[in-house]
Amino acid sequence: ISGGTVTATGGTATNGDSYGIYASGHGEDYIGVKISGDAHVTATGGTATNGDSYGINAYHKVNIAGGTVNANGGTATNNSYGIYAHYKVNIAGGTLIAKVTSGNGTANALNKAPKTLPDTYWWRTSNSGAYHKYPASAYIWDAAHTYFEIQKPGYTVTFDANGGSGEMTGADVVSGEYTLPANGFTAPEGKR
């Protein structure tokens, strides 16, 4: 999927699984789902009684290189996954939110931790948690995460001494408000 808008919603399943998007193939190098460009993808698994619910289920890999992706696992008697990859998940760009509603078995937003994350992006594993910049912060993954988000900073703050001296450290701000720090510059002689 390299462009356009895709909305895929799984229906209610009894004694079976529900998928928003399901892709299968063979071979270790097979990419089941690839999302890039300016694609807008929303994939939501439906309610699964005696089964699993998947936003995206891919055999072998899921590659996200661009676009905007929302992958949501639905309510399931067994397991719920936002994105389930049989081999691995690669994230090289784009904006991603993966989450689950609930599962009596495993409830996991992303069953395979990404091998890498773009170093210009930010990530968090809690809807209300703080953002972390990779690789400045250790990327720690465990099976308990039911929410995963990665996105570019909303804006960058930089400071210019404009002929003065001193330095001030800027910031990449993901979203929300930013409070300016105290002035760290010294004005040129005869100026303030």
Short mmCIF file of N, CA, C and O in Angstrom, two decimals, residues 5-102:
data_model
loop_
_atom_site.label_atom_id
_atom_site.label_comp_id
_atom_site.label_asym_id
_atom_site.label_seq_id
_atom_site.Cartn_x
_atom_site.Cartn_y
_atom_site.Cartn_z
N THR A 5 -6.26 5.89 0.70
CA THR A 5 -6.82 5.61 2.03
C THR A 5 -7.42 4.22 2.04
O THR A 5 -8.23 3.89 1.17
N VAL A 6 -7.01 3.43 3.02
CA VAL A 6 -7.53 2.07 3.17
C VAL A 6 -8.12 1.94 4.57
O VAL A 6 -7.45 2.21 5.56
N THR A 7 -9.39 1.55 4.63
CA THR A 7 -10.03 1.25 5.90
C THR A 7 -10.50 -0.19 5.83
O THR A 7 -11.35 -0.54 5.02
N ALA A 8 -9.92 -1.04 6.68
CA ALA A 8 -10.24 -2.46 6.67
C ALA A 8 -10.70 -2.87 8.07
O ALA A 8 -9.96 -2.71 9.03
N THR A 9 -11.92 -3.38 8.15
CA THR A 9 -12.51 -3.72 9.44
C THR A 9 -13.00 -5.16 9.42
O THR A 9 -13.80 -5.53 8.55
N GLY A 10 -12.50 -5.96 10.36
CA GLY A 10 -12.95 -7.34 10.47
C GLY A 10 -14.32 -7.42 11.11
O GLY A 10 -14.68 -6.58 11.95
N GLY A 11 -15.08 -8.41 10.73
CA GLY A 11 -16.41 -8.59 11.29
C GLY A 11 -16.38 -9.41 12.57
O GLY A 11 -15.33 -9.76 13.09
N THR A 12 -17.57 -9.71 13.09
CA THR A 12 -17.70 -10.54 14.29
C THR A 12 -17.49 -12.00 13.92
O THR A 12 -18.08 -12.50 12.96
N ALA A 13 -16.61 -12.68 14.67
CA ALA A 13 -16.30 -14.08 14.38
C ALA A 13 -16.66 -14.94 15.59
O ALA A 13 -16.33 -14.60 16.72
N THR A 14 -17.35 -16.04 15.33
CA THR A 14 -17.67 -17.00 16.36
C THR A 14 -16.90 -18.28 16.08
O THR A 14 -16.96 -18.81 14.97
N ASN A 15 -16.16 -18.75 17.07
CA ASN A 15 -15.30 -19.92 16.90
C ASN A 15 -14.29 -19.72 15.77
O ASN A 15 -14.06 -20.60 14.95
N GLY A 16 -13.70 -18.52 15.72
CA GLY A 16 -12.72 -18.22 14.68
C GLY A 16 -12.08 -16.87 14.93
O GLY A 16 -12.32 -16.22 15.95
N ASP A 17 -11.26 -16.45 13.97
CA ASP A 17 -10.50 -15.22 14.10
C ASP A 17 -11.11 -14.10 13.24
O ASP A 17 -11.78 -14.36 12.25
N SER A 18 -10.83 -12.86 13.64
CA SER A 18 -11.28 -11.69 12.89
C SER A 18 -10.07 -10.84 12.53
O SER A 18 -9.22 -10.56 13.38
N TYR A 19 -9.99 -10.43 11.26
CA TYR A 19 -8.84 -9.68 10.75
C TYR A 19 -9.30 -8.38 10.09
O TYR A 19 -10.28 -8.38 9.34
N GLY A 20 -8.54 -7.30 10.34
CA GLY A 20 -8.70 -6.11 9.52
C GLY A 20 -7.99 -6.34 8.20
O GLY A 20 -8.58 -6.26 7.13
N ILE A 21 -6.70 -6.66 8.26
CA ILE A 21 -5.90 -7.01 7.09
C ILE A 21 -5.17 -8.31 7.38
O ILE A 21 -4.55 -8.47 8.43
N TYR A 22 -5.24 -9.26 6.43
CA TYR A 22 -4.53 -10.52 6.55
C TYR A 22 -3.77 -10.78 5.26
O TYR A 22 -4.34 -10.67 4.16
N ALA A 23 -2.49 -11.09 5.37
CA ALA A 23 -1.67 -11.39 4.19
C ALA A 23 -0.81 -12.59 4.49
O ALA A 23 -0.23 -12.69 5.57
N SER A 24 -0.69 -13.50 3.54
CA SER A 24 0.15 -14.67 3.75
C SER A 24 1.03 -14.90 2.53
O SER A 24 0.73 -14.47 1.42
N GLY A 25 2.14 -15.57 2.77
CA GLY A 25 3.07 -15.90 1.70
C GLY A 25 4.11 -16.85 2.24
O GLY A 25 4.03 -17.26 3.39
N HIS A 26 5.08 -17.18 1.43
CA HIS A 26 6.07 -18.17 1.85
C HIS A 26 7.47 -17.63 1.65
O HIS A 26 7.73 -16.81 0.78
N GLY A 27 8.37 -18.11 2.46
CA GLY A 27 9.77 -17.71 2.37
C GLY A 27 10.12 -16.66 3.41
O GLY A 27 9.34 -15.75 3.69
N GLU A 28 11.31 -16.77 3.96
CA GLU A 28 11.72 -15.89 5.05
C GLU A 28 11.78 -14.43 4.62
O GLU A 28 11.59 -13.53 5.42
N ASP A 29 12.04 -14.17 3.34
CA ASP A 29 12.16 -12.80 2.86
C ASP A 29 10.84 -12.23 2.37
O ASP A 29 10.78 -11.09 1.89
N TYR A 30 9.77 -12.99 2.48
CA TYR A 30 8.48 -12.52 1.99
C TYR A 30 7.94 -11.40 2.88
O TYR A 30 7.95 -11.51 4.10
N ILE A 31 7.51 -10.31 2.27
CA ILE A 31 6.90 -9.21 3.01
C ILE A 31 5.39 -9.33 2.85
O ILE A 31 4.85 -9.17 1.76
N GLY A 32 4.73 -9.65 3.94
CA GLY A 32 3.29 -9.82 3.89
C GLY A 32 2.55 -8.51 3.70
O GLY A 32 1.64 -8.40 2.89
N VAL A 33 2.94 -7.49 4.46
CA VAL A 33 2.30 -6.17 4.37
C VAL A 33 3.40 -5.11 4.33
O VAL A 33 4.27 -5.09 5.19
N LYS A 34 3.33 -4.24 3.31
CA LYS A 34 4.25 -3.11 3.21
C LYS A 34 3.44 -1.84 3.02
O LYS A 34 2.61 -1.76 2.12
N ILE A 35 3.71 -0.85 3.87
CA ILE A 35 3.00 0.42 3.81
C ILE A 35 4.04 1.52 3.67
O ILE A 35 5.00 1.59 4.43
N SER A 36 3.85 2.41 2.67
CA SER A 36 4.84 3.44 2.39
C SER A 36 4.16 4.65 1.77
O SER A 36 2.93 4.70 1.66
N GLY A 37 4.98 5.62 1.35
CA GLY A 37 4.45 6.80 0.67
C GLY A 37 3.54 7.61 1.54
O GLY A 37 3.81 7.82 2.72
N ASP A 38 2.42 8.05 0.96
CA ASP A 38 1.46 8.86 1.72
C ASP A 38 0.17 8.08 2.00
O ASP A 38 -0.92 8.65 2.09
N ALA A 39 0.29 6.76 2.15
CA ALA A 39 -0.87 5.92 2.43
C ALA A 39 -1.45 6.22 3.80
O ALA A 39 -0.73 6.54 4.74
N HIS A 40 -2.77 6.13 3.91
CA HIS A 40 -3.47 6.26 5.18
C HIS A 40 -4.23 4.95 5.41
O HIS A 40 -5.19 4.66 4.70
N VAL A 41 -3.76 4.17 6.38
CA VAL A 41 -4.30 2.83 6.59
C VAL A 41 -4.87 2.72 8.00
O VAL A 41 -4.18 3.00 8.98
N THR A 42 -6.12 2.31 8.08
CA THR A 42 -6.73 1.97 9.36
C THR A 42 -7.21 0.53 9.27
O THR A 42 -8.05 0.20 8.43
N ALA A 43 -6.66 -0.33 10.11
CA ALA A 43 -7.01 -1.75 10.11
C ALA A 43 -7.46 -2.15 11.51
O ALA A 43 -6.71 -1.99 12.47
N THR A 44 -8.69 -2.65 11.60
CA THR A 44 -9.28 -2.95 12.90
C THR A 44 -9.85 -4.36 12.90
O THR A 44 -10.68 -4.70 12.04
N GLY A 45 -9.42 -5.16 13.85
CA GLY A 45 -9.99 -6.49 14.00
C GLY A 45 -11.33 -6.42 14.71
O GLY A 45 -11.54 -5.57 15.58
N GLY A 46 -12.25 -7.29 14.34
CA GLY A 46 -13.56 -7.32 14.97
C GLY A 46 -13.57 -8.16 16.23
O GLY A 46 -12.54 -8.66 16.68
N THR A 47 -14.75 -8.34 16.81
CA THR A 47 -14.91 -9.18 18.00
C THR A 47 -14.76 -10.64 17.62
O THR A 47 -15.37 -11.10 16.65
N ALA A 48 -13.93 -11.37 18.36
CA ALA A 48 -13.70 -12.78 18.08
C ALA A 48 -14.03 -13.61 19.31
O ALA A 48 -13.38 -13.50 20.34
N THR A 49 -15.07 -14.42 19.19
CA THR A 49 -15.45 -15.33 20.27
C THR A 49 -14.78 -16.68 20.01
O THR A 49 -14.92 -17.24 18.92
N ASN A 50 -14.07 -17.18 20.98
CA ASN A 50 -13.28 -18.41 20.83
C ASN A 50 -12.28 -18.28 19.69
O ASN A 50 -12.07 -19.21 18.91
N GLY A 51 -11.67 -17.10 19.58
CA GLY A 51 -10.70 -16.86 18.53
C GLY A 51 -9.84 -15.65 18.85
O GLY A 51 -9.88 -15.11 19.95
N ASP A 52 -9.08 -15.22 17.84
CA ASP A 52 -8.17 -14.09 17.97
C ASP A 52 -8.65 -12.92 17.10
O ASP A 52 -9.31 -13.12 16.09
N SER A 53 -8.27 -11.70 17.50
CA SER A 53 -8.61 -10.51 16.73
C SER A 53 -7.32 -9.77 16.36
O SER A 53 -6.49 -9.50 17.22
N TYR A 54 -7.18 -9.44 15.07
CA TYR A 54 -5.97 -8.80 14.57
C TYR A 54 -6.33 -7.54 13.78
O TYR A 54 -7.21 -7.59 12.92
N GLY A 55 -5.60 -6.46 14.05
CA GLY A 55 -5.69 -5.32 13.15
C GLY A 55 -5.01 -5.68 11.85
O GLY A 55 -5.60 -5.61 10.77
N ILE A 56 -3.73 -6.07 11.93
CA ILE A 56 -2.96 -6.54 10.77
C ILE A 56 -2.28 -7.84 11.16
O ILE A 56 -1.62 -7.94 12.20
N ASN A 57 -2.43 -8.86 10.32
CA ASN A 57 -1.75 -10.14 10.51
C ASN A 57 -1.01 -10.46 9.22
O ASN A 57 -1.60 -10.51 8.15
N ALA A 58 0.32 -10.62 9.33
CA ALA A 58 1.12 -10.84 8.13
C ALA A 58 2.09 -12.00 8.32
O ALA A 58 2.71 -12.14 9.35
N TYR A 59 2.20 -12.78 7.27
CA TYR A 59 3.15 -13.87 7.23
C TYR A 59 4.03 -13.62 6.01
O TYR A 59 3.54 -13.65 4.89
N HIS A 60 5.26 -13.23 6.17
CA HIS A 60 6.22 -13.24 7.24
C HIS A 60 6.36 -11.86 7.92
O HIS A 60 6.34 -11.76 9.12
N LYS A 61 6.60 -10.80 7.13
CA LYS A 61 7.02 -9.52 7.69
C LYS A 61 5.98 -8.43 7.49
O LYS A 61 5.17 -8.47 6.58
N VAL A 62 6.07 -7.41 8.36
CA VAL A 62 5.37 -6.15 8.17
C VAL A 62 6.42 -5.06 8.05
O VAL A 62 7.26 -4.91 8.93
N ASN A 63 6.41 -4.32 6.94
CA ASN A 63 7.32 -3.21 6.72
C ASN A 63 6.53 -1.91 6.66
O ASN A 63 5.62 -1.79 5.83
N ILE A 64 6.87 -0.96 7.51
CA ILE A 64 6.24 0.36 7.48
C ILE A 64 7.34 1.37 7.19
O ILE A 64 8.24 1.57 7.99
N ALA A 65 7.26 2.00 6.01
CA ALA A 65 8.30 2.93 5.57
C ALA A 65 7.76 4.34 5.38
O ALA A 65 8.50 5.24 5.02
N GLY A 66 6.48 4.55 5.59
CA GLY A 66 5.88 5.86 5.41
C GLY A 66 4.39 5.77 5.65
O GLY A 66 3.86 4.73 6.05
N GLY A 67 3.71 6.87 5.40
CA GLY A 67 2.27 6.89 5.57
C GLY A 67 1.85 7.00 7.02
O GLY A 67 2.65 7.20 7.93
N THR A 68 0.55 6.83 7.23
CA THR A 68 -0.05 6.85 8.56
C THR A 68 -0.79 5.54 8.77
O THR A 68 -1.64 5.18 7.96
N VAL A 69 -0.46 4.85 9.84
CA VAL A 69 -1.02 3.53 10.09
C VAL A 69 -1.66 3.49 11.47
O VAL A 69 -1.03 3.83 12.47
N ASN A 70 -2.91 3.07 11.52
CA ASN A 70 -3.60 2.78 12.78
C ASN A 70 -4.02 1.32 12.73
O ASN A 70 -4.84 0.94 11.89
N ALA A 71 -3.45 0.49 13.61
CA ALA A 71 -3.75 -0.93 13.64
C ALA A 71 -4.30 -1.29 15.01
O ALA A 71 -3.60 -1.11 16.02
N ASN A 72 -5.53 -1.78 15.04
CA ASN A 72 -6.23 -2.00 16.31
C ASN A 72 -6.74 -3.43 16.41
O ASN A 72 -7.52 -3.87 15.57
N GLY A 73 -6.30 -4.12 17.44
CA GLY A 73 -6.86 -5.44 17.72
C GLY A 73 -8.17 -5.30 18.47
O GLY A 73 -8.29 -4.46 19.36
N GLY A 74 -9.16 -6.09 18.10
CA GLY A 74 -10.47 -6.01 18.74
C GLY A 74 -10.58 -6.87 19.97
O GLY A 74 -9.63 -7.50 20.42
N THR A 75 -11.77 -6.92 20.53
CA THR A 75 -12.05 -7.74 21.70
C THR A 75 -12.04 -9.21 21.30
O THR A 75 -12.68 -9.60 20.33
N ALA A 76 -11.31 -10.03 22.05
CA ALA A 76 -11.16 -11.44 21.69
C ALA A 76 -11.22 -12.31 22.93
O ALA A 76 -10.71 -11.95 23.98
N THR A 77 -11.85 -13.47 22.77
CA THR A 77 -11.85 -14.45 23.85
C THR A 77 -10.43 -14.96 24.08
O THR A 77 -10.01 -15.18 25.21
N ASN A 78 -9.68 -15.12 22.99
CA ASN A 78 -8.31 -15.61 23.10
C ASN A 78 -7.31 -14.46 23.07
O ASN A 78 -7.06 -13.85 24.09
N ASN A 79 -6.76 -14.14 21.91
CA ASN A 79 -5.68 -13.16 21.81
C ASN A 79 -6.07 -11.97 20.94
O ASN A 79 -6.81 -12.12 19.97
N SER A 80 -5.54 -10.80 21.29
CA SER A 80 -5.79 -9.58 20.52
C SER A 80 -4.46 -8.93 20.19
O SER A 80 -3.60 -8.77 21.05
N TYR A 81 -4.29 -8.56 18.91
CA TYR A 81 -3.05 -7.94 18.44
C TYR A 81 -3.36 -6.74 17.56
O TYR A 81 -4.23 -6.82 16.69
N GLY A 82 -2.61 -5.65 17.77
CA GLY A 82 -2.69 -4.55 16.83
C GLY A 82 -2.04 -4.95 15.52
O GLY A 82 -2.65 -4.93 14.46
N ILE A 83 -0.75 -5.34 15.59
CA ILE A 83 -0.02 -5.89 14.45
C ILE A 83 0.62 -7.20 14.87
O ILE A 83 1.31 -7.26 15.89
N TYR A 84 0.37 -8.24 14.10
CA TYR A 84 0.98 -9.54 14.35
C TYR A 84 1.79 -9.93 13.14
O TYR A 84 1.25 -10.08 12.03
N ALA A 85 3.10 -10.07 13.31
CA ALA A 85 3.98 -10.52 12.23
C ALA A 85 4.58 -11.85 12.63
O ALA A 85 5.07 -12.01 13.74
N HIS A 86 4.54 -12.81 11.71
CA HIS A 86 5.09 -14.12 12.04
C HIS A 86 6.60 -14.09 12.10
O HIS A 86 7.21 -14.93 12.77
N TYR A 87 7.23 -13.13 11.40
CA TYR A 87 8.69 -13.08 11.41
C TYR A 87 9.20 -11.83 12.11
O TYR A 87 9.81 -11.91 13.15
N LYS A 88 8.95 -10.63 11.59
CA LYS A 88 9.37 -9.42 12.28
C LYS A 88 8.66 -8.20 11.71
O LYS A 88 8.07 -8.24 10.64
N VAL A 89 8.75 -7.12 12.47
CA VAL A 89 8.21 -5.82 12.06
C VAL A 89 9.39 -4.88 11.84
O VAL A 89 10.25 -4.75 12.70
N ASN A 90 9.44 -4.25 10.67
CA ASN A 90 10.44 -3.23 10.38
C ASN A 90 9.75 -1.88 10.27
O ASN A 90 8.74 -1.75 9.57
N ILE A 91 10.28 -0.88 10.94
CA ILE A 91 9.72 0.47 10.86
C ILE A 91 10.83 1.40 10.41
O ILE A 91 11.85 1.56 11.10
N ALA A 92 10.65 2.01 9.24
CA ALA A 92 11.67 2.90 8.69
C ALA A 92 11.13 4.31 8.47
O ALA A 92 11.82 5.16 7.94
N GLY A 93 9.91 4.57 8.88
CA GLY A 93 9.32 5.89 8.70
C GLY A 93 7.82 5.82 8.91
O GLY A 93 7.27 4.80 9.31
N GLY A 94 7.15 6.92 8.61
CA GLY A 94 5.71 6.97 8.78
C GLY A 94 5.30 7.27 10.20
O GLY A 94 6.14 7.51 11.07
N THR A 95 4.02 7.26 10.41
CA THR A 95 3.44 7.47 11.74
C THR A 95 2.58 6.25 12.05
O THR A 95 1.74 5.85 11.25
N LEU A 96 2.80 5.65 13.21
CA LEU A 96 2.13 4.40 13.55
C LEU A 96 1.52 4.47 14.93
O LEU A 96 2.16 4.92 15.88
N ILE A 97 0.28 4.02 15.03
CA ILE A 97 -0.33 3.73 16.32
C ILE A 97 -0.87 2.30 16.24
O ILE A 97 -1.68 1.99 15.38
N ALA A 98 -0.39 1.45 17.12
CA ALA A 98 -0.88 0.07 17.20
C ALA A 98 -1.39 -0.14 18.62
O ALA A 98 -0.72 0.22 19.58
N LYS A 99 -2.58 -0.71 18.75
CA LYS A 99 -3.12 -0.94 20.09
C LYS A 99 -4.12 -2.08 20.07
O LYS A 99 -4.54 -2.55 19.01
N VAL A 100 -4.49 -2.53 21.25
CA VAL A 100 -5.48 -3.59 21.38
C VAL A 100 -6.60 -3.13 22.31
O VAL A 100 -6.40 -2.25 23.14
N THR A 101 -7.76 -3.74 22.13
CA THR A 101 -8.89 -3.45 23.01
C THR A 101 -8.79 -4.33 24.25
O THR A 101 -8.61 -3.85 25.35
N SER A 102 -8.91 -5.62 24.06
CA SER A 102 -8.76 -6.55 25.17
C SER A 102 -8.63 -7.96 24.63
O SER A 102 -9.08 -8.27 23.53
#
